[in-house]
Amino acid sequence: MQTVTAVDGLREVLQRYVSSVTARSLVDTAIRRAGMSHAELQSGKVSEQVIVQVLRGIEVFLRDERQREVLAGQLRALSQKGTGHLVREKVVPIHSEDSVVTARARARDLAAEVGFQRTEQVKIATAVSEVARNILRYAGGDGEVTVKLISRPRNGISIAATDRGPGIPDINHVLSGAYVSRTGMGMGLLGCRKLMDQFHVETGPGKGTIVVMEKYL
């Protein structure tokens, strides 16, 4: 199995903002200006000196100040993790209340790692809690929640909640705001749609339900 180094992690993050060639050049230049070698970054944490040099170099290619702030957060997350590797996808089977809590925690961890502010982390975690609990409540725990990093149409997180339950007979009515079930399911889905930037549901009687949500940096 190929070892993921700190250098790999730096390039992986930068390639969300610039081309792979530019990312490689930025990292190589940063390492040289920090007075280090690639060998010193084969394991262990990403040094603060290298991060500072990367952020100086990226200013030429990344003009948006907000994006640079997000990038800085992502790079410093690498310095704390110690491997330089960002997990791109986490899948949590939903079968109990504990697994709902796990899905929420995994989503919030990934949101923090990729650079979302605390308020946005809470929104993401709340939406994940709702769709995960719906799997438990309406599909008997026969489903899973997948949280993954995305770069298109913008950098962010995608959440897919998939179940093999009975499905929702009239999803348009549920999402219209006029429908309130005894358990409040309709309001839960409406709340998720308000919390996220993109929201889509595929369902029908006997078809199960797939909820896909996206939040962008």
PDB file of C-alpha atoms in Angstrom:
ATOM      1  CA  MET A   1       0.000   0.000   0.000  1.00  0.00           C
ATOM      2  CA  GLN A   2       1.364   3.431  -0.943  1.00  0.00           C
ATOM      3  CA  THR A   3       2.339   5.640   1.987  1.00  0.00           C
ATOM      4  CA  VAL A   4       0.701   9.058   2.121  1.00  0.00           C
ATOM      5  CA  THR A   5       3.250  11.678   3.172  1.00  0.00           C
ATOM      6  CA  ALA A   6       2.967  15.228   4.426  1.00  0.00           C
ATOM      7  CA  VAL A   7       4.038  16.432   0.968  1.00  0.00           C
ATOM      8  CA  ASP A   8       1.197  14.434  -0.614  1.00  0.00           C
ATOM      9  CA  GLY A   9      -1.266  15.999   1.804  1.00  0.00           C
ATOM     10  CA  LEU A  10      -0.117  19.521   1.010  1.00  0.00           C
ATOM     11  CA  ARG A  11      -0.462  18.924  -2.716  1.00  0.00           C
ATOM     12  CA  GLU A  12      -3.859  17.286  -2.275  1.00  0.00           C
ATOM     13  CA  VAL A  13      -5.274  20.334  -0.488  1.00  0.00           C
ATOM     14  CA  LEU A  14      -3.717  22.846  -2.886  1.00  0.00           C
ATOM     15  CA  GLN A  15      -5.123  21.016  -5.921  1.00  0.00           C
ATOM     16  CA  ARG A  16      -8.589  22.089  -4.829  1.00  0.00           C
ATOM     17  CA  TYR A  17      -7.578  25.642  -5.695  1.00  0.00           C
ATOM     18  CA  VAL A  18      -4.867  25.412  -8.361  1.00  0.00           C
ATOM     19  CA  SER A  19      -3.674  22.925 -10.966  1.00  0.00           C
ATOM     20  CA  SER A  20      -1.616  19.888  -9.960  1.00  0.00           C
ATOM     21  CA  VAL A  21       1.465  21.382 -11.642  1.00  0.00           C
ATOM     22  CA  THR A  22       1.099  24.651  -9.724  1.00  0.00           C
ATOM     23  CA  ALA A  23       0.454  22.779  -6.466  1.00  0.00           C
ATOM     24  CA  ARG A  24       3.638  20.754  -6.920  1.00  0.00           C
ATOM     25  CA  SER A  25       5.642  23.889  -7.670  1.00  0.00           C
ATOM     26  CA  LEU A  26       4.221  25.744  -4.645  1.00  0.00           C
ATOM     27  CA  VAL A  27       5.065  22.901  -2.281  1.00  0.00           C
ATOM     28  CA  ASP A  28       8.573  22.418  -3.663  1.00  0.00           C
ATOM     29  CA  THR A  29       9.292  26.145  -3.397  1.00  0.00           C
ATOM     30  CA  ALA A  30       7.858  26.344   0.120  1.00  0.00           C
ATOM     31  CA  ILE A  31      10.004  23.442   1.326  1.00  0.00           C
ATOM     32  CA  ARG A  32      13.127  25.010  -0.143  1.00  0.00           C
ATOM     33  CA  ARG A  33      12.411  28.461   1.337  1.00  0.00           C
ATOM     34  CA  ALA A  34      11.690  26.901   4.730  1.00  0.00           C
ATOM     35  CA  GLY A  35      15.174  25.398   4.657  1.00  0.00           C
ATOM     36  CA  MET A  36      13.878  21.820   4.690  1.00  0.00           C
ATOM     37  CA  SER A  37      14.003  18.787   2.411  1.00  0.00           C
ATOM     38  CA  HIS A  38      11.345  16.433   1.093  1.00  0.00           C
ATOM     39  CA  ALA A  39      12.855  13.651   3.188  1.00  0.00           C
ATOM     40  CA  GLU A  40      12.073  15.573   6.376  1.00  0.00           C
ATOM     41  CA  LEU A  41       8.374  15.610   5.409  1.00  0.00           C
ATOM     42  CA  GLN A  42       8.047  11.946   4.523  1.00  0.00           C
ATOM     43  CA  SER A  43       6.469  11.363   7.917  1.00  0.00           C
ATOM     44  CA  GLY A  44       5.391  13.427  10.878  1.00  0.00           C
ATOM     45  CA  LYS A  45       3.537  16.719  10.919  1.00  0.00           C
ATOM     46  CA  VAL A  46       3.560  19.463   8.316  1.00  0.00           C
ATOM     47  CA  SER A  47       5.845  22.170   9.664  1.00  0.00           C
ATOM     48  CA  GLU A  48       4.527  25.670  10.332  1.00  0.00           C
ATOM     49  CA  GLN A  49       7.442  27.128   8.331  1.00  0.00           C
ATOM     50  CA  VAL A  50       6.351  25.262   5.208  1.00  0.00           C
ATOM     51  CA  ILE A  51       2.707  26.304   5.672  1.00  0.00           C
ATOM     52  CA  VAL A  52       3.712  29.966   5.958  1.00  0.00           C
ATOM     53  CA  GLN A  53       5.708  29.734   2.723  1.00  0.00           C
ATOM     54  CA  VAL A  54       2.857  27.967   0.911  1.00  0.00           C
ATOM     55  CA  LEU A  55       0.403  30.694   1.960  1.00  0.00           C
ATOM     56  CA  ARG A  56       2.793  33.383   0.742  1.00  0.00           C
ATOM     57  CA  GLY A  57       3.183  31.678  -2.608  1.00  0.00           C
ATOM     58  CA  ILE A  58      -0.534  31.040  -3.141  1.00  0.00           C
ATOM     59  CA  GLU A  59      -1.378  34.762  -3.027  1.00  0.00           C
ATOM     60  CA  VAL A  60      -0.326  35.106  -6.663  1.00  0.00           C
ATOM     61  CA  PHE A  61      -2.823  32.448  -7.773  1.00  0.00           C
ATOM     62  CA  LEU A  62      -5.619  32.820  -5.212  1.00  0.00           C
ATOM     63  CA  ARG A  63      -6.823  36.423  -5.020  1.00  0.00           C
ATOM     64  CA  ASP A  64      -9.928  35.852  -2.918  1.00  0.00           C
ATOM     65  CA  GLU A  65      -9.079  36.593   0.732  1.00  0.00           C
ATOM     66  CA  ARG A  66     -11.876  34.389   2.078  1.00  0.00           C
ATOM     67  CA  GLN A  67     -10.592  31.400   0.089  1.00  0.00           C
ATOM     68  CA  ARG A  68      -7.088  31.998   1.400  1.00  0.00           C
ATOM     69  CA  GLU A  69      -8.438  31.979   4.962  1.00  0.00           C
ATOM     70  CA  VAL A  70     -10.189  28.660   4.323  1.00  0.00           C
ATOM     71  CA  LEU A  71      -7.021  27.234   2.781  1.00  0.00           C
ATOM     72  CA  ALA A  72      -4.983  28.361   5.788  1.00  0.00           C
ATOM     73  CA  GLY A  73      -7.369  26.482   8.076  1.00  0.00           C
ATOM     74  CA  GLN A  74      -7.086  23.337   5.979  1.00  0.00           C
ATOM     75  CA  LEU A  75      -3.285  23.459   5.948  1.00  0.00           C
ATOM     76  CA  ARG A  76      -3.074  23.995   9.684  1.00  0.00           C
ATOM     77  CA  ALA A  77      -5.404  21.032  10.180  1.00  0.00           C
ATOM     78  CA  LEU A  78      -2.735  18.973   8.411  1.00  0.00           C
ATOM     79  CA  SER A  79      -0.088  20.250  10.817  1.00  0.00           C
ATOM     80  CA  GLN A  80      -2.174  18.961  13.730  1.00  0.00           C
ATOM     81  CA  LYS A  81      -3.051  15.578  12.221  1.00  0.00           C
ATOM     82  CA  GLY A  82       0.489  14.469  11.574  1.00  0.00           C
ATOM     83  CA  THR A  83       0.019  12.560   8.296  1.00  0.00           C
ATOM     84  CA  GLY A  84      -0.960  15.238   5.834  1.00  0.00           C
ATOM     85  CA  HIS A  85      -3.762  13.013   4.550  1.00  0.00           C
ATOM     86  CA  LEU A  86      -7.371  14.128   4.322  1.00  0.00           C
ATOM     87  CA  VAL A  87     -10.010  11.402   4.343  1.00  0.00           C
ATOM     88  CA  ARG A  88     -12.281  12.089   1.377  1.00  0.00           C
ATOM     89  CA  GLU A  89     -15.260   9.961   2.344  1.00  0.00           C
ATOM     90  CA  LYS A  90     -16.851   8.454   5.448  1.00  0.00           C
ATOM     91  CA  VAL A  91     -19.708   5.939   5.391  1.00  0.00           C
ATOM     92  CA  VAL A  92     -21.728   5.245   8.536  1.00  0.00           C
ATOM     93  CA  PRO A  93     -24.327   2.409   8.556  1.00  0.00           C
ATOM     94  CA  ILE A  94     -27.384   3.534  10.517  1.00  0.00           C
ATOM     95  CA  HIS A  95     -28.773   0.852  12.824  1.00  0.00           C
ATOM     96  CA  SER A  96     -29.108   2.469  16.264  1.00  0.00           C
ATOM     97  CA  GLU A  97     -29.196   5.811  18.055  1.00  0.00           C
ATOM     98  CA  ASP A  98     -25.466   5.431  18.675  1.00  0.00           C
ATOM     99  CA  SER A  99     -24.841   5.254  14.926  1.00  0.00           C
ATOM    100  CA  VAL A 100     -26.822   8.479  14.465  1.00  0.00           C
ATOM    101  CA  VAL A 101     -24.470  10.142  16.947  1.00  0.00           C
ATOM    102  CA  THR A 102     -21.493   8.648  15.102  1.00  0.00           C
ATOM    103  CA  ALA A 103     -22.699   9.977  11.732  1.00  0.00           C
ATOM    104  CA  ARG A 104     -23.129  13.432  13.232  1.00  0.00           C
ATOM    105  CA  ALA A 105     -19.640  13.365  14.737  1.00  0.00           C
ATOM    106  CA  ARG A 106     -18.005  12.110  11.541  1.00  0.00           C
ATOM    107  CA  ALA A 107     -19.691  14.857   9.502  1.00  0.00           C
ATOM    108  CA  ARG A 108     -18.655  17.575  11.932  1.00  0.00           C
ATOM    109  CA  ASP A 109     -15.070  16.284  12.061  1.00  0.00           C
ATOM    110  CA  LEU A 110     -14.795  16.297   8.277  1.00  0.00           C
ATOM    111  CA  ALA A 111     -16.387  19.747   8.070  1.00  0.00           C
ATOM    112  CA  ALA A 112     -13.831  21.088  10.549  1.00  0.00           C
ATOM    113  CA  GLU A 113     -10.978  19.394   8.760  1.00  0.00           C
ATOM    114  CA  VAL A 114     -11.892  20.856   5.387  1.00  0.00           C
ATOM    115  CA  GLY A 115     -12.185  24.389   6.764  1.00  0.00           C
ATOM    116  CA  PHE A 116     -15.816  25.136   7.665  1.00  0.00           C
ATOM    117  CA  GLN A 117     -16.378  27.659  10.459  1.00  0.00           C
ATOM    118  CA  ARG A 118     -17.970  26.424  13.707  1.00  0.00           C
ATOM    119  CA  THR A 119     -21.443  27.739  12.885  1.00  0.00           C
ATOM    120  CA  GLU A 120     -21.394  25.917   9.547  1.00  0.00           C
ATOM    121  CA  GLN A 121     -20.112  22.759  11.225  1.00  0.00           C
ATOM    122  CA  VAL A 122     -23.172  22.822  13.494  1.00  0.00           C
ATOM    123  CA  LYS A 123     -25.525  23.234  10.534  1.00  0.00           C
ATOM    124  CA  ILE A 124     -23.954  20.282   8.740  1.00  0.00           C
ATOM    125  CA  ALA A 125     -24.041  18.102  11.856  1.00  0.00           C
ATOM    126  CA  THR A 126     -27.680  19.015  12.515  1.00  0.00           C
ATOM    127  CA  ALA A 127     -28.745  18.087   8.986  1.00  0.00           C
ATOM    128  CA  VAL A 128     -26.888  14.786   9.216  1.00  0.00           C
ATOM    129  CA  SER A 129     -28.583  14.014  12.541  1.00  0.00           C
ATOM    130  CA  GLU A 130     -31.990  14.577  10.991  1.00  0.00           C
ATOM    131  CA  VAL A 131     -31.534  12.391   7.908  1.00  0.00           C
ATOM    132  CA  ALA A 132     -29.790   9.674   9.926  1.00  0.00           C
ATOM    133  CA  ARG A 133     -32.579   9.616  12.485  1.00  0.00           C
ATOM    134  CA  ASN A 134     -35.145   9.376   9.671  1.00  0.00           C
ATOM    135  CA  ILE A 135     -33.381   6.220   8.452  1.00  0.00           C
ATOM    136  CA  LEU A 136     -33.660   4.774  11.938  1.00  0.00           C
ATOM    137  CA  ARG A 137     -37.255   5.879  12.443  1.00  0.00           C
ATOM    138  CA  TYR A 138     -38.834   5.179   9.049  1.00  0.00           C
ATOM    139  CA  ALA A 139     -36.615   2.518   7.467  1.00  0.00           C
ATOM    140  CA  GLY A 140     -35.906   0.473  10.574  1.00  0.00           C
ATOM    141  CA  GLY A 141     -32.202   1.262  10.429  1.00  0.00           C
ATOM    142  CA  ASP A 142     -31.763  -0.213   6.955  1.00  0.00           C
ATOM    143  CA  GLY A 143     -29.543   2.444   5.420  1.00  0.00           C
ATOM    144  CA  GLU A 144     -26.389   4.512   5.677  1.00  0.00           C
ATOM    145  CA  VAL A 145     -25.086   8.071   5.597  1.00  0.00           C
ATOM    146  CA  THR A 146     -22.140   8.968   3.375  1.00  0.00           C
ATOM    147  CA  VAL A 147     -20.212  12.183   3.921  1.00  0.00           C
ATOM    148  CA  LYS A 148     -17.553  13.162   1.388  1.00  0.00           C
ATOM    149  CA  LEU A 149     -15.468  16.080   0.201  1.00  0.00           C
ATOM    150  CA  ILE A 150     -16.372  17.702  -3.116  1.00  0.00           C
ATOM    151  CA  SER A 151     -14.675  20.264  -5.338  1.00  0.00           C
ATOM    152  CA  ARG A 152     -17.450  20.908  -7.893  1.00  0.00           C
ATOM    153  CA  PRO A 153     -19.352  23.095  -8.386  1.00  0.00           C
ATOM    154  CA  ARG A 154     -17.453  24.465  -5.359  1.00  0.00           C
ATOM    155  CA  ASN A 155     -15.332  23.115  -2.526  1.00  0.00           C
ATOM    156  CA  GLY A 156     -17.432  21.698   0.258  1.00  0.00           C
ATOM    157  CA  ILE A 157     -19.160  18.605   1.626  1.00  0.00           C
ATOM    158  CA  SER A 158     -21.769  16.292   0.160  1.00  0.00           C
ATOM    159  CA  ILE A 159     -24.055  14.185   2.345  1.00  0.00           C
ATOM    160  CA  ALA A 160     -26.061  11.257   0.986  1.00  0.00           C
ATOM    161  CA  ALA A 161     -28.557   9.455   3.222  1.00  0.00           C
ATOM    162  CA  THR A 162     -29.774   6.245   1.611  1.00  0.00           C
ATOM    163  CA  ASP A 163     -32.348   3.821   2.987  1.00  0.00           C
ATOM    164  CA  ARG A 164     -34.249   0.783   1.793  1.00  0.00           C
ATOM    165  CA  GLY A 165     -37.465   1.607   3.619  1.00  0.00           C
ATOM    166  CA  PRO A 166     -41.038   2.064   2.317  1.00  0.00           C
ATOM    167  CA  GLY A 167     -40.330   5.423   0.657  1.00  0.00           C
ATOM    168  CA  ILE A 168     -42.357   8.637   0.831  1.00  0.00           C
ATOM    169  CA  PRO A 169     -45.605   8.600  -1.198  1.00  0.00           C
ATOM    170  CA  ASP A 170     -45.778  12.342  -1.959  1.00  0.00           C
ATOM    171  CA  ILE A 171     -42.458  14.082  -1.367  1.00  0.00           C
ATOM    172  CA  ASN A 172     -43.640  17.326  -2.968  1.00  0.00           C
ATOM    173  CA  HIS A 173     -46.424  17.616  -0.402  1.00  0.00           C
ATOM    174  CA  VAL A 174     -43.998  16.794   2.417  1.00  0.00           C
ATOM    175  CA  LEU A 175     -41.660  19.578   1.301  1.00  0.00           C
ATOM    176  CA  SER A 176     -44.396  22.103   0.572  1.00  0.00           C
ATOM    177  CA  GLY A 177     -44.597  23.195   4.188  1.00  0.00           C
ATOM    178  CA  ALA A 178     -48.261  22.182   4.411  1.00  0.00           C
ATOM    179  CA  TYR A 179     -47.551  18.653   5.614  1.00  0.00           C
ATOM    180  CA  VAL A 180     -46.772  17.814   9.229  1.00  0.00           C
ATOM    181  CA  SER A 181     -46.631  14.171  10.214  1.00  0.00           C
ATOM    182  CA  ARG A 182     -47.292  12.862  13.702  1.00  0.00           C
ATOM    183  CA  THR A 183     -43.521  12.548  14.181  1.00  0.00           C
ATOM    184  CA  GLY A 184     -42.658  15.789  12.413  1.00  0.00           C
ATOM    185  CA  MET A 185     -40.761  14.215   9.511  1.00  0.00           C
ATOM    186  CA  GLY A 186     -41.817  16.886   7.021  1.00  0.00           C
ATOM    187  CA  MET A 187     -40.476  19.723   9.152  1.00  0.00           C
ATOM    188  CA  GLY A 188     -37.223  17.803   9.577  1.00  0.00           C
ATOM    189  CA  LEU A 189     -36.596  17.580   5.850  1.00  0.00           C
ATOM    190  CA  LEU A 190     -37.612  21.188   5.370  1.00  0.00           C
ATOM    191  CA  GLY A 191     -35.145  22.165   8.065  1.00  0.00           C
ATOM    192  CA  CYS A 192     -32.364  20.261   6.311  1.00  0.00           C
ATOM    193  CA  ARG A 193     -33.122  22.031   3.048  1.00  0.00           C
ATOM    194  CA  LYS A 194     -32.826  25.415   4.786  1.00  0.00           C
ATOM    195  CA  LEU A 195     -29.532  24.493   6.431  1.00  0.00           C
ATOM    196  CA  MET A 196     -27.808  23.289   3.255  1.00  0.00           C
ATOM    197  CA  ASP A 197     -26.917  24.966  -0.046  1.00  0.00           C
ATOM    198  CA  GLN A 198     -28.263  22.153  -2.239  1.00  0.00           C
ATOM    199  CA  PHE A 199     -30.953  19.624  -1.373  1.00  0.00           C
ATOM    200  CA  HIS A 200     -32.470  16.809  -3.434  1.00  0.00           C
ATOM    201  CA  VAL A 201     -34.690  13.818  -2.595  1.00  0.00           C
ATOM    202  CA  GLU A 202     -35.384  10.714  -4.645  1.00  0.00           C
ATOM    203  CA  THR A 203     -38.170   8.525  -3.259  1.00  0.00           C
ATOM    204  CA  GLY A 204     -41.500   6.879  -3.908  1.00  0.00           C
ATOM    205  CA  PRO A 205     -43.714   4.089  -2.560  1.00  0.00           C
ATOM    206  CA  GLY A 206     -41.637   0.925  -2.208  1.00  0.00           C
ATOM    207  CA  LYS A 207     -38.484   2.612  -3.582  1.00  0.00           C
ATOM    208  CA  GLY A 208     -36.719   3.677  -0.415  1.00  0.00           C
ATOM    209  CA  THR A 209     -35.368   7.196  -0.044  1.00  0.00           C
ATOM    210  CA  ILE A 210     -32.176   8.966  -1.045  1.00  0.00           C
ATOM    211  CA  VAL A 211     -31.488  12.437   0.330  1.00  0.00           C
ATOM    212  CA  VAL A 212     -28.508  14.287  -1.150  1.00  0.00           C
ATOM    213  CA  MET A 213     -27.364  17.569   0.418  1.00  0.00           C
ATOM    214  CA  GLU A 214     -24.379  19.811  -0.248  1.00  0.00           C
ATOM    215  CA  LYS A 215     -22.762  22.616   1.723  1.00  0.00           C
ATOM    216  CA  TYR A 216     -20.120  24.870   0.167  1.00  0.00           C
ATOM    217  CA  LEU A 217     -17.237  26.754   1.693  1.00  0.00           C
TER     218      LEU A 217
END
